Coordinates of N, CA, C and O in Angstrom, one line a residue:
X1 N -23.8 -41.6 19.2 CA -24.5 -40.5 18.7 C -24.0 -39.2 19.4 O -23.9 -38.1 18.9
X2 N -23.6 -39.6 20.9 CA -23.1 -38.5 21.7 C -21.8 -37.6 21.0 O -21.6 -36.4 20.7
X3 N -21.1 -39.3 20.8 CA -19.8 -38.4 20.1 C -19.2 -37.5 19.0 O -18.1 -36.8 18.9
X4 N -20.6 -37.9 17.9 CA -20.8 -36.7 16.6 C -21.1 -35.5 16.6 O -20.7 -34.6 15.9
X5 N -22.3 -35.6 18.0 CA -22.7 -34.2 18.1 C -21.5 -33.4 18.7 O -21.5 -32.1 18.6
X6 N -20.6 -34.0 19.4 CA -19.6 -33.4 20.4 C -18.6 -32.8 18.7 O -18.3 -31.7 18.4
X7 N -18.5 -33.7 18.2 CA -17.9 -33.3 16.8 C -17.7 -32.6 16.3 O -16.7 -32.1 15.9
X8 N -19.2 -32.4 16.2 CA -20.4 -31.6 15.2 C -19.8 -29.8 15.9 O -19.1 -29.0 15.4
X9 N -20.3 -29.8 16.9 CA -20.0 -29.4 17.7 C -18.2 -28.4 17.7 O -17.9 -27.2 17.5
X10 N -17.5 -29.6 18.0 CA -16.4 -28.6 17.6 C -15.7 -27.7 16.6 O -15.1 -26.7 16.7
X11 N -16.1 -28.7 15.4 CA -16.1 -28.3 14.1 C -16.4 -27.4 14.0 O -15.5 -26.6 13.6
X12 N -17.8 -26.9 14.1 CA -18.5 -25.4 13.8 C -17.9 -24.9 14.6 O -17.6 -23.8 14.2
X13 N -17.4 -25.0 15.8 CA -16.4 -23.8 17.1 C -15.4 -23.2 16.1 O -15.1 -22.0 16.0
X14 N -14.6 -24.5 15.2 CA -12.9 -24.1 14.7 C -13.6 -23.5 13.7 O -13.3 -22.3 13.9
X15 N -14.4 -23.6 12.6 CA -15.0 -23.2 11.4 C -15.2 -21.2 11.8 O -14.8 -20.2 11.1
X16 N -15.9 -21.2 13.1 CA -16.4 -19.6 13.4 C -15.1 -19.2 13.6 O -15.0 -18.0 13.2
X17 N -14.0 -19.8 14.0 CA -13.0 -18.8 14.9 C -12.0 -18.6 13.8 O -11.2 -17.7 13.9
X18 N -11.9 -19.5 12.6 CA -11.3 -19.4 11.8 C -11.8 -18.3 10.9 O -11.0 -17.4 10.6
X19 N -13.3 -18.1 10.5 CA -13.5 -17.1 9.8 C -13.3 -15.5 10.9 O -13.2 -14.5 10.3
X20 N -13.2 -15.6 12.0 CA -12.8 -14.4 12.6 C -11.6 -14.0 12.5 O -11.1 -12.9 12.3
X21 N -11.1 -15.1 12.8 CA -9.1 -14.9 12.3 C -8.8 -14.2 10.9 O -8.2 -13.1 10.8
X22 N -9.3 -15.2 10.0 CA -8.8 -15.1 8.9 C -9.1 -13.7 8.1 O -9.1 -13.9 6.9
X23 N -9.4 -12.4 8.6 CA -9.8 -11.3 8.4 C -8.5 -10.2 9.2 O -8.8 -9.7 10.3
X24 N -7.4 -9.9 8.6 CA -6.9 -9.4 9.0 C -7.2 -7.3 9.4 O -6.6 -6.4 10.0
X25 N -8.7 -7.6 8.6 CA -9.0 -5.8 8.8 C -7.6 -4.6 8.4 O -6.9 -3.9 9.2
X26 N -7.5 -4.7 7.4 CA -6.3 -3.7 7.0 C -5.3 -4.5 6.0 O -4.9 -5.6 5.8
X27 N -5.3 -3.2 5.7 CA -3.9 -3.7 4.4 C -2.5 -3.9 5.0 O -2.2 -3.7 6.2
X28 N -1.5 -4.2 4.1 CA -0.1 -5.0 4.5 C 0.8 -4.0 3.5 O 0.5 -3.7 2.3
X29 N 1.8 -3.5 4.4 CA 2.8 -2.4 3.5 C 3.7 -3.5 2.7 O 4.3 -4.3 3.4
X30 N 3.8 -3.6 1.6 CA 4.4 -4.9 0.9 C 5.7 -3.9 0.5 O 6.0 -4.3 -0.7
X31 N 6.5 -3.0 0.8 CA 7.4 -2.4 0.3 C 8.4 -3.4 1.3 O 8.1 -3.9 2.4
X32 N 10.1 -3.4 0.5 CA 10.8 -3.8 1.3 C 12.0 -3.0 1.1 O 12.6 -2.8 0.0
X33 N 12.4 -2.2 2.6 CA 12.9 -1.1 2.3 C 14.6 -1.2 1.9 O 15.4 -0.4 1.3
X34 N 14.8 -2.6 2.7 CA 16.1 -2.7 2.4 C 16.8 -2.7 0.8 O 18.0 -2.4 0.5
X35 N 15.3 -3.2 -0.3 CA 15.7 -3.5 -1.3 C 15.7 -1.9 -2.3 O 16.4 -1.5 -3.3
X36 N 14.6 -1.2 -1.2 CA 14.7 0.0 -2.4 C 16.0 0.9 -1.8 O 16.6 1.7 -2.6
X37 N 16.2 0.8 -0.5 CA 18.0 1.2 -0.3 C 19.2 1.1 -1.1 O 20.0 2.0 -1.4
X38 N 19.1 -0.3 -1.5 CA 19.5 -1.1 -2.6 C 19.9 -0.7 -4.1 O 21.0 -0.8 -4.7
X39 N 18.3 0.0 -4.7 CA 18.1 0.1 -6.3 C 19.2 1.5 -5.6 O 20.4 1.6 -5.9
X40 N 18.4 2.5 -4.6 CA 19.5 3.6 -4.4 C 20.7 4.1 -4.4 O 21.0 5.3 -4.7
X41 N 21.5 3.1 -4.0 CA 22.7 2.7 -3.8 C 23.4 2.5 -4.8 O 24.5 2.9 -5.1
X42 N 22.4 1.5 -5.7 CA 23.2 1.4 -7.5 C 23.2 2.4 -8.0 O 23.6 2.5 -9.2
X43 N 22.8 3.6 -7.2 CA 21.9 4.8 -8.6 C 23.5 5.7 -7.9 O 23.8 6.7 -8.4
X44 N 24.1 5.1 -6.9 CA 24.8 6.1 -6.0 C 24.3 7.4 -4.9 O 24.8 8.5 -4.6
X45 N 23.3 6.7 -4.6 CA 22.1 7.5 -3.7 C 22.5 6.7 -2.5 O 22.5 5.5 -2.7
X46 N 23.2 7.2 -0.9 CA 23.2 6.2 -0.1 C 22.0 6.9 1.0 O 22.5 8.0 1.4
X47 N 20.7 6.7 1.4 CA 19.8 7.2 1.9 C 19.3 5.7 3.1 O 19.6 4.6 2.8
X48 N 18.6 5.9 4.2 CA 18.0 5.5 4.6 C 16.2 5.2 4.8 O 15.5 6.0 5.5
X49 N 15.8 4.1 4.0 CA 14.1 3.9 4.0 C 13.6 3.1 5.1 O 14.0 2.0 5.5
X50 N 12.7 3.8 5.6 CA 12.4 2.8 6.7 C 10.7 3.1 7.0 O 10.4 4.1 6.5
X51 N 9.7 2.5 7.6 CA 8.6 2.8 7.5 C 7.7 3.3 8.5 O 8.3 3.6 9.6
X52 N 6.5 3.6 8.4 CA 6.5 4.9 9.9 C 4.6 4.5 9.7 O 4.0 4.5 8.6
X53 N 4.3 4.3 10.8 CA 2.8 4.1 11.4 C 1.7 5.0 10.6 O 0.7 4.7 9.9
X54 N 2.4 6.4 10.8 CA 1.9 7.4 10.5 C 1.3 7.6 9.1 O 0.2 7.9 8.6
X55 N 2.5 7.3 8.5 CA 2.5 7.4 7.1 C 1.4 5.9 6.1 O 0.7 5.9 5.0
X56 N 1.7 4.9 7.0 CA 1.0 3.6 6.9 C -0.5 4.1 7.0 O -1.4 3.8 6.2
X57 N -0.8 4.8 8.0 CA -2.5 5.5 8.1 C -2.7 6.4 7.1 O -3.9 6.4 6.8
X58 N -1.8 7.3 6.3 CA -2.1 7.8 5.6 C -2.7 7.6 4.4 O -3.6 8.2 3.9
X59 N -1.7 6.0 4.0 CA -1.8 5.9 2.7 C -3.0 4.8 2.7 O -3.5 4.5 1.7
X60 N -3.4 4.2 4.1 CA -4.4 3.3 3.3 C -6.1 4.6 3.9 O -7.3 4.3 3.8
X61 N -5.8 5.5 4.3 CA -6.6 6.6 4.0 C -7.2 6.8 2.9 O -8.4 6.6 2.6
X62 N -5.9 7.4 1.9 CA -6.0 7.2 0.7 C -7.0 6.2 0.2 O -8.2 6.3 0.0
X63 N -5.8 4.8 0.1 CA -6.5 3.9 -0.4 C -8.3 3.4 -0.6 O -9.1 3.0 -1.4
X64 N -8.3 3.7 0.8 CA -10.3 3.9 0.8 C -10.8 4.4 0.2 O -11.6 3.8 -0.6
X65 N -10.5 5.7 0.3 CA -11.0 6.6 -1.2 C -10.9 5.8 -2.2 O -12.0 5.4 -2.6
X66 N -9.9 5.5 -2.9 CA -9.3 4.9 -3.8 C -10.4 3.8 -4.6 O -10.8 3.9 -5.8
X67 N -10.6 2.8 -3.8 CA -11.6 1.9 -3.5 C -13.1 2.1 -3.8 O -13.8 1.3 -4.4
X68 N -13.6 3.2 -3.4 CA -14.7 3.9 -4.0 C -15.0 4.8 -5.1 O -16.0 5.5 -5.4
X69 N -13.6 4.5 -5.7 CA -13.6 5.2 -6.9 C -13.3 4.8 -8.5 O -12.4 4.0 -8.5
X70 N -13.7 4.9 -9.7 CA -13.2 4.4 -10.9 C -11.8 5.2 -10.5 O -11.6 6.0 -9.6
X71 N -10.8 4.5 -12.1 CA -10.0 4.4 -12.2 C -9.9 5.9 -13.0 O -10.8 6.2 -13.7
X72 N -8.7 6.7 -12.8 CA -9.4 7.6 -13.7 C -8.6 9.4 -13.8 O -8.3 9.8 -12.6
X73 N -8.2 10.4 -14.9 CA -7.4 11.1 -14.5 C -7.2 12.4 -13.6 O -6.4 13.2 -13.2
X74 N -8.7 11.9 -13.3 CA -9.7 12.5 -12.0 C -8.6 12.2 -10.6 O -8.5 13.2 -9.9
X75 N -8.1 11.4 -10.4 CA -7.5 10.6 -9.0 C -6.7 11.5 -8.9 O -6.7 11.9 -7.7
X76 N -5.8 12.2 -9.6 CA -4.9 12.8 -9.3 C -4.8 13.4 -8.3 O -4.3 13.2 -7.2
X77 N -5.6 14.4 -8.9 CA -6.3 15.7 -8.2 C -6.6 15.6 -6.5 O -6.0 16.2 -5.6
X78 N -7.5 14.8 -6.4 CA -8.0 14.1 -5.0 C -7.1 13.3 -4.3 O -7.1 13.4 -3.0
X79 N -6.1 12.4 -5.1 CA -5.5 11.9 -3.8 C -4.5 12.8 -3.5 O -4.1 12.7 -2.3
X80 N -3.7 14.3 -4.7 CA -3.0 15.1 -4.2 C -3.4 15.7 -2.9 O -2.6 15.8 -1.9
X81 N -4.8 16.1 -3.0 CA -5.4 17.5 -2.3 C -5.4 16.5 -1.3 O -4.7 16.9 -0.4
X82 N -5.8 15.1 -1.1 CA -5.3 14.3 0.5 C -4.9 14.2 0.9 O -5.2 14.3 2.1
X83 N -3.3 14.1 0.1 CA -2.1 13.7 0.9 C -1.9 15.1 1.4 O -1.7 15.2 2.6
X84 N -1.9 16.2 0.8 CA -1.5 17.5 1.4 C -2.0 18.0 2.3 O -1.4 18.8 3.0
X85 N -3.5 17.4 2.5 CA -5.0 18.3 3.6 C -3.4 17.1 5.4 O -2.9 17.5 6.5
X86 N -3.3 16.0 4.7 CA -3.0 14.9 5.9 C -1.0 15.6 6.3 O -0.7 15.6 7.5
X87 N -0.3 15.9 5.5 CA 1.1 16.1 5.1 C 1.6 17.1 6.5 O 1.0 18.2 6.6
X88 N 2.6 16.8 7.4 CA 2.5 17.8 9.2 C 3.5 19.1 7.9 O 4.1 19.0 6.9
X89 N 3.1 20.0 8.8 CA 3.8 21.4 8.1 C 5.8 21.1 7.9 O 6.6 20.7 8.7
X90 N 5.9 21.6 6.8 CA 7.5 21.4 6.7 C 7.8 20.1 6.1 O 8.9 20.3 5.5
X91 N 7.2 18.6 5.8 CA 7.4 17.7 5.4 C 7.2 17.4 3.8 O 6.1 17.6 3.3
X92 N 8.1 17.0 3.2 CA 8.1 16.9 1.6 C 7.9 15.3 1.9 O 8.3 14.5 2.8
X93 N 6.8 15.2 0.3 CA 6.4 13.8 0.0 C 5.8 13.9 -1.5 O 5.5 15.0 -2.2
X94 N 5.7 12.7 -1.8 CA 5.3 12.2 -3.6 C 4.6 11.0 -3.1 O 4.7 10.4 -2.1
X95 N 3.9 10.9 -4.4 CA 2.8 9.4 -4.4 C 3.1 9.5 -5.7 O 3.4 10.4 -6.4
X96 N 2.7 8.0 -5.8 CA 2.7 7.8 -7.5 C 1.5 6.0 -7.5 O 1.4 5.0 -6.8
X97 N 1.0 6.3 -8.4 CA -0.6 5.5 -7.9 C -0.4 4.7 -9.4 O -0.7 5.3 -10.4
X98 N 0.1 3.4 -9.4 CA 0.4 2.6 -11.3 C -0.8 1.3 -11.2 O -1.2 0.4 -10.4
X99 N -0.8 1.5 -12.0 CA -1.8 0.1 -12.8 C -1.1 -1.0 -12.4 O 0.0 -0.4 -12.3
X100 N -0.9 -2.2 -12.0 CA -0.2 -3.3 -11.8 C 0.3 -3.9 -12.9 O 1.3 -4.7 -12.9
X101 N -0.4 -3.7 -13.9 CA 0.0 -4.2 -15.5 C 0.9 -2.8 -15.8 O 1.9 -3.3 -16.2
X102 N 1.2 -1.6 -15.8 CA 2.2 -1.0 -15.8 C 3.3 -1.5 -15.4 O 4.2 -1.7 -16.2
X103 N 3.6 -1.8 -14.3 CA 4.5 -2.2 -13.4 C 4.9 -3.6 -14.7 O 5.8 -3.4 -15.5
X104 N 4.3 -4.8 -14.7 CA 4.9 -6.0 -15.3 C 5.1 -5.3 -16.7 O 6.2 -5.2 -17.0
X105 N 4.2 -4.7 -17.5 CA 4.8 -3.9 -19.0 C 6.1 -3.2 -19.0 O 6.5 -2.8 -20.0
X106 N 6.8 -2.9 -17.8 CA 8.0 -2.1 -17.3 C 9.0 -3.5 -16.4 O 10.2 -3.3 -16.1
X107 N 8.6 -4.5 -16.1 CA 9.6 -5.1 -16.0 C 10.0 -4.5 -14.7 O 11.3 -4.5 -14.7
X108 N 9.2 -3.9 -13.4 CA 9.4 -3.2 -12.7 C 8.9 -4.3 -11.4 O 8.2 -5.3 -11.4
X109 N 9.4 -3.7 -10.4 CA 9.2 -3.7 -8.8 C 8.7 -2.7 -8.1 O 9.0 -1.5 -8.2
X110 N 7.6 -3.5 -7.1 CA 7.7 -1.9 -6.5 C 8.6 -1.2 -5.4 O 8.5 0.0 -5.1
X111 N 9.4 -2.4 -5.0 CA 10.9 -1.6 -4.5 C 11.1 -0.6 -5.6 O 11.0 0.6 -5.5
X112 N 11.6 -1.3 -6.9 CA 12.1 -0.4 -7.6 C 11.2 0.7 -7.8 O 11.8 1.7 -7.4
X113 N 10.1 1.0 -8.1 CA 9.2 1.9 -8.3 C 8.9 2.7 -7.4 O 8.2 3.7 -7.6
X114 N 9.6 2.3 -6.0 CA 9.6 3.7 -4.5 C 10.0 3.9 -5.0 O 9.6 4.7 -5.9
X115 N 12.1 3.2 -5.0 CA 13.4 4.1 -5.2 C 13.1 5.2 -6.3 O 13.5 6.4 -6.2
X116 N 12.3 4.7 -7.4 CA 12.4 6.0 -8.3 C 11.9 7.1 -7.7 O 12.5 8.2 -7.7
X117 N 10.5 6.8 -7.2 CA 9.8 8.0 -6.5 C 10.9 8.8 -5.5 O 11.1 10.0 -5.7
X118 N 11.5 8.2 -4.6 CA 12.1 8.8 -3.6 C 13.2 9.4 -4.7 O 13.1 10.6 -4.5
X119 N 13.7 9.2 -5.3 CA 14.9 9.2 -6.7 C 14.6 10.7 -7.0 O 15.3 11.7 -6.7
X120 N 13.4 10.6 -7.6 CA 13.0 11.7 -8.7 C 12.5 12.7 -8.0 O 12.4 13.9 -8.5
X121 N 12.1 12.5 -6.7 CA 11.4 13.8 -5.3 C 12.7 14.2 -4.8 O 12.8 15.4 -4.4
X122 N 13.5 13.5 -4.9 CA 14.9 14.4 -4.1 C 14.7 14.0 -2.4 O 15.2 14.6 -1.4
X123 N 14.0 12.8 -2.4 CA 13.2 13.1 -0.6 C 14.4 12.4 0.1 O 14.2 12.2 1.3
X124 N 15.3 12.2 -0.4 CA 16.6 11.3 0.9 C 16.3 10.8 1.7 O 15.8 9.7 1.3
X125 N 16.4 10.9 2.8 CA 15.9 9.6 4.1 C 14.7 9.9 4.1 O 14.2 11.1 3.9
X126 N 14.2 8.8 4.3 CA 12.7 9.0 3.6 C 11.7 7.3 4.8 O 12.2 6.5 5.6
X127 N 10.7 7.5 4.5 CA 9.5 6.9 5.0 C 8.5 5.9 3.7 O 8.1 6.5 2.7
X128 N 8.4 5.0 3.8 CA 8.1 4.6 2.3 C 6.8 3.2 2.8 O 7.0 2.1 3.4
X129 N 5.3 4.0 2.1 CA 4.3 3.1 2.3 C 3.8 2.3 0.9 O 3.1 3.0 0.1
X130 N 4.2 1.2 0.6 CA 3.5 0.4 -0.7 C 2.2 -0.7 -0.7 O 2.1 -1.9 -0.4
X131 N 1.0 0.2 -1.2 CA -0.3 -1.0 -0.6 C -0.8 -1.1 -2.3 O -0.5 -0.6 -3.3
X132 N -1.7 -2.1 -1.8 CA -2.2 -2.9 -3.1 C -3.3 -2.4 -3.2 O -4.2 -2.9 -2.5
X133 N -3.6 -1.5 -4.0 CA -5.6 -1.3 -4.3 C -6.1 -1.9 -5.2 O -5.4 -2.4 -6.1
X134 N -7.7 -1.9 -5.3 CA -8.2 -2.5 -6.5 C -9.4 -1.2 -6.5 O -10.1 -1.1 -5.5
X135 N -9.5 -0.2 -7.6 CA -10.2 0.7 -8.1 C -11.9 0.1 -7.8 O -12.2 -1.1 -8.0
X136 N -12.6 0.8 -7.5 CA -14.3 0.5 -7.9 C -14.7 0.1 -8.8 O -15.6 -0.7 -8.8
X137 N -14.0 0.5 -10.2 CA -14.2 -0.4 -11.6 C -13.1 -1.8 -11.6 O -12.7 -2.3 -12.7
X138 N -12.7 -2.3 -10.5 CA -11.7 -3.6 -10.7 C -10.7 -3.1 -11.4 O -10.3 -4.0 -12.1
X139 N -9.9 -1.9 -11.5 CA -8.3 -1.8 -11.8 C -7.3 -2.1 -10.7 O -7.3 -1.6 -9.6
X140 N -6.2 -3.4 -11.1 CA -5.6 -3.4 -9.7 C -4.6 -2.2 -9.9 O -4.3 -1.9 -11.0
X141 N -4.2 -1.7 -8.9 CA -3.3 -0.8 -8.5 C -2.2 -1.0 -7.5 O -2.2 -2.0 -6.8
X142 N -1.2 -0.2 -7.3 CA 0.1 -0.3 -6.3 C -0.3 1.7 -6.2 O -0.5 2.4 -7.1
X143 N -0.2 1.9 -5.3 CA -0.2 3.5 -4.4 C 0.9 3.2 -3.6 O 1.1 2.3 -2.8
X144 N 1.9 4.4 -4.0 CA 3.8 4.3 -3.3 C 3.1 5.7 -3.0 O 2.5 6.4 -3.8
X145 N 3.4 5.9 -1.6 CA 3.4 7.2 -1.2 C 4.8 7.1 -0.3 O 5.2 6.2 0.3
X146 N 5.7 8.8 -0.4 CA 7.2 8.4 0.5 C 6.8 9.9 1.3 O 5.9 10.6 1.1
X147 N 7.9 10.0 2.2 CA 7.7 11.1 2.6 C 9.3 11.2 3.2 O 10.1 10.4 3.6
X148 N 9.1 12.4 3.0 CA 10.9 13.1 3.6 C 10.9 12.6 5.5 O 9.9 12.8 6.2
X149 N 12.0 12.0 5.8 CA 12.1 12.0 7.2 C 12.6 13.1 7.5 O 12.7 13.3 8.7

């Protein structure tokens, strides 16, 4: 009897510490910069992408917002006036916020989908944040925000 409760016992210890673990509190920059270096490189763009703390706080700033909000042509507006209220003086940057079903209807990446961003901003060596949102009305989303180094 001793030895179940001892069981019993440990079980619920690994059970609690596992639900504490398994909450990483924050999002994961899922961009990989080597690859959007890469699409650049085919385009004849040779630039360096690399990622920056800073800019990682920004964008899941953003994202929060994001999170408490429908989906909507409303966002623009708001996540612009964000990034610019957060953006240090002198620094050029773009965001581009796609539906996740855009992205597969395009046959796209979101490596590929920075490079364009950095591509089409002109931002050259650059800083590059890619997080995963899901809208208040359940839209999933990709938010690429880059910023000029």
């Amino acid at each position: 009897m001793k030895l179940k409760k001892l069981l019993a016992l440990a079980l619920s210890l690994m059970l609690a510490l596992t639900m504490l673990t398994a909450c990483g509190g924050g999002r994961r920059n899922i961009v990989n910069t080597g690859e959007v270096e890469s699409v650049l490189a085919s385009a004849g763009i040779n630039v360096d992408v690399g990622t920056s703390g800073e800019l990682n706080r920004m964008a899941n700033s953003v994202a929060d917002t994001l999170e408490k909000r429908n989906y909507s042509s409303n966002l623009d507006n708001e996540i612009t006036a964000m990034l610019n209220s957060m953006l240090p003086s002198g620094v050029g940057g773009a965001y581009i916020l796609l539906r996740e079903s855009t992205l597969a209807e395009n046959s796209m990446t979101v490596d590929m989908a920075a490079a364009s961003l950095i591509y089409n901003y002109s931002l050259g060596d650059s800083n590059v944040c890619v997080l995963n949102v899901t809208t208040a009305d359940g839209v999933p989303c990709v938010l690429i925000v880059a910023l000029a180094d």
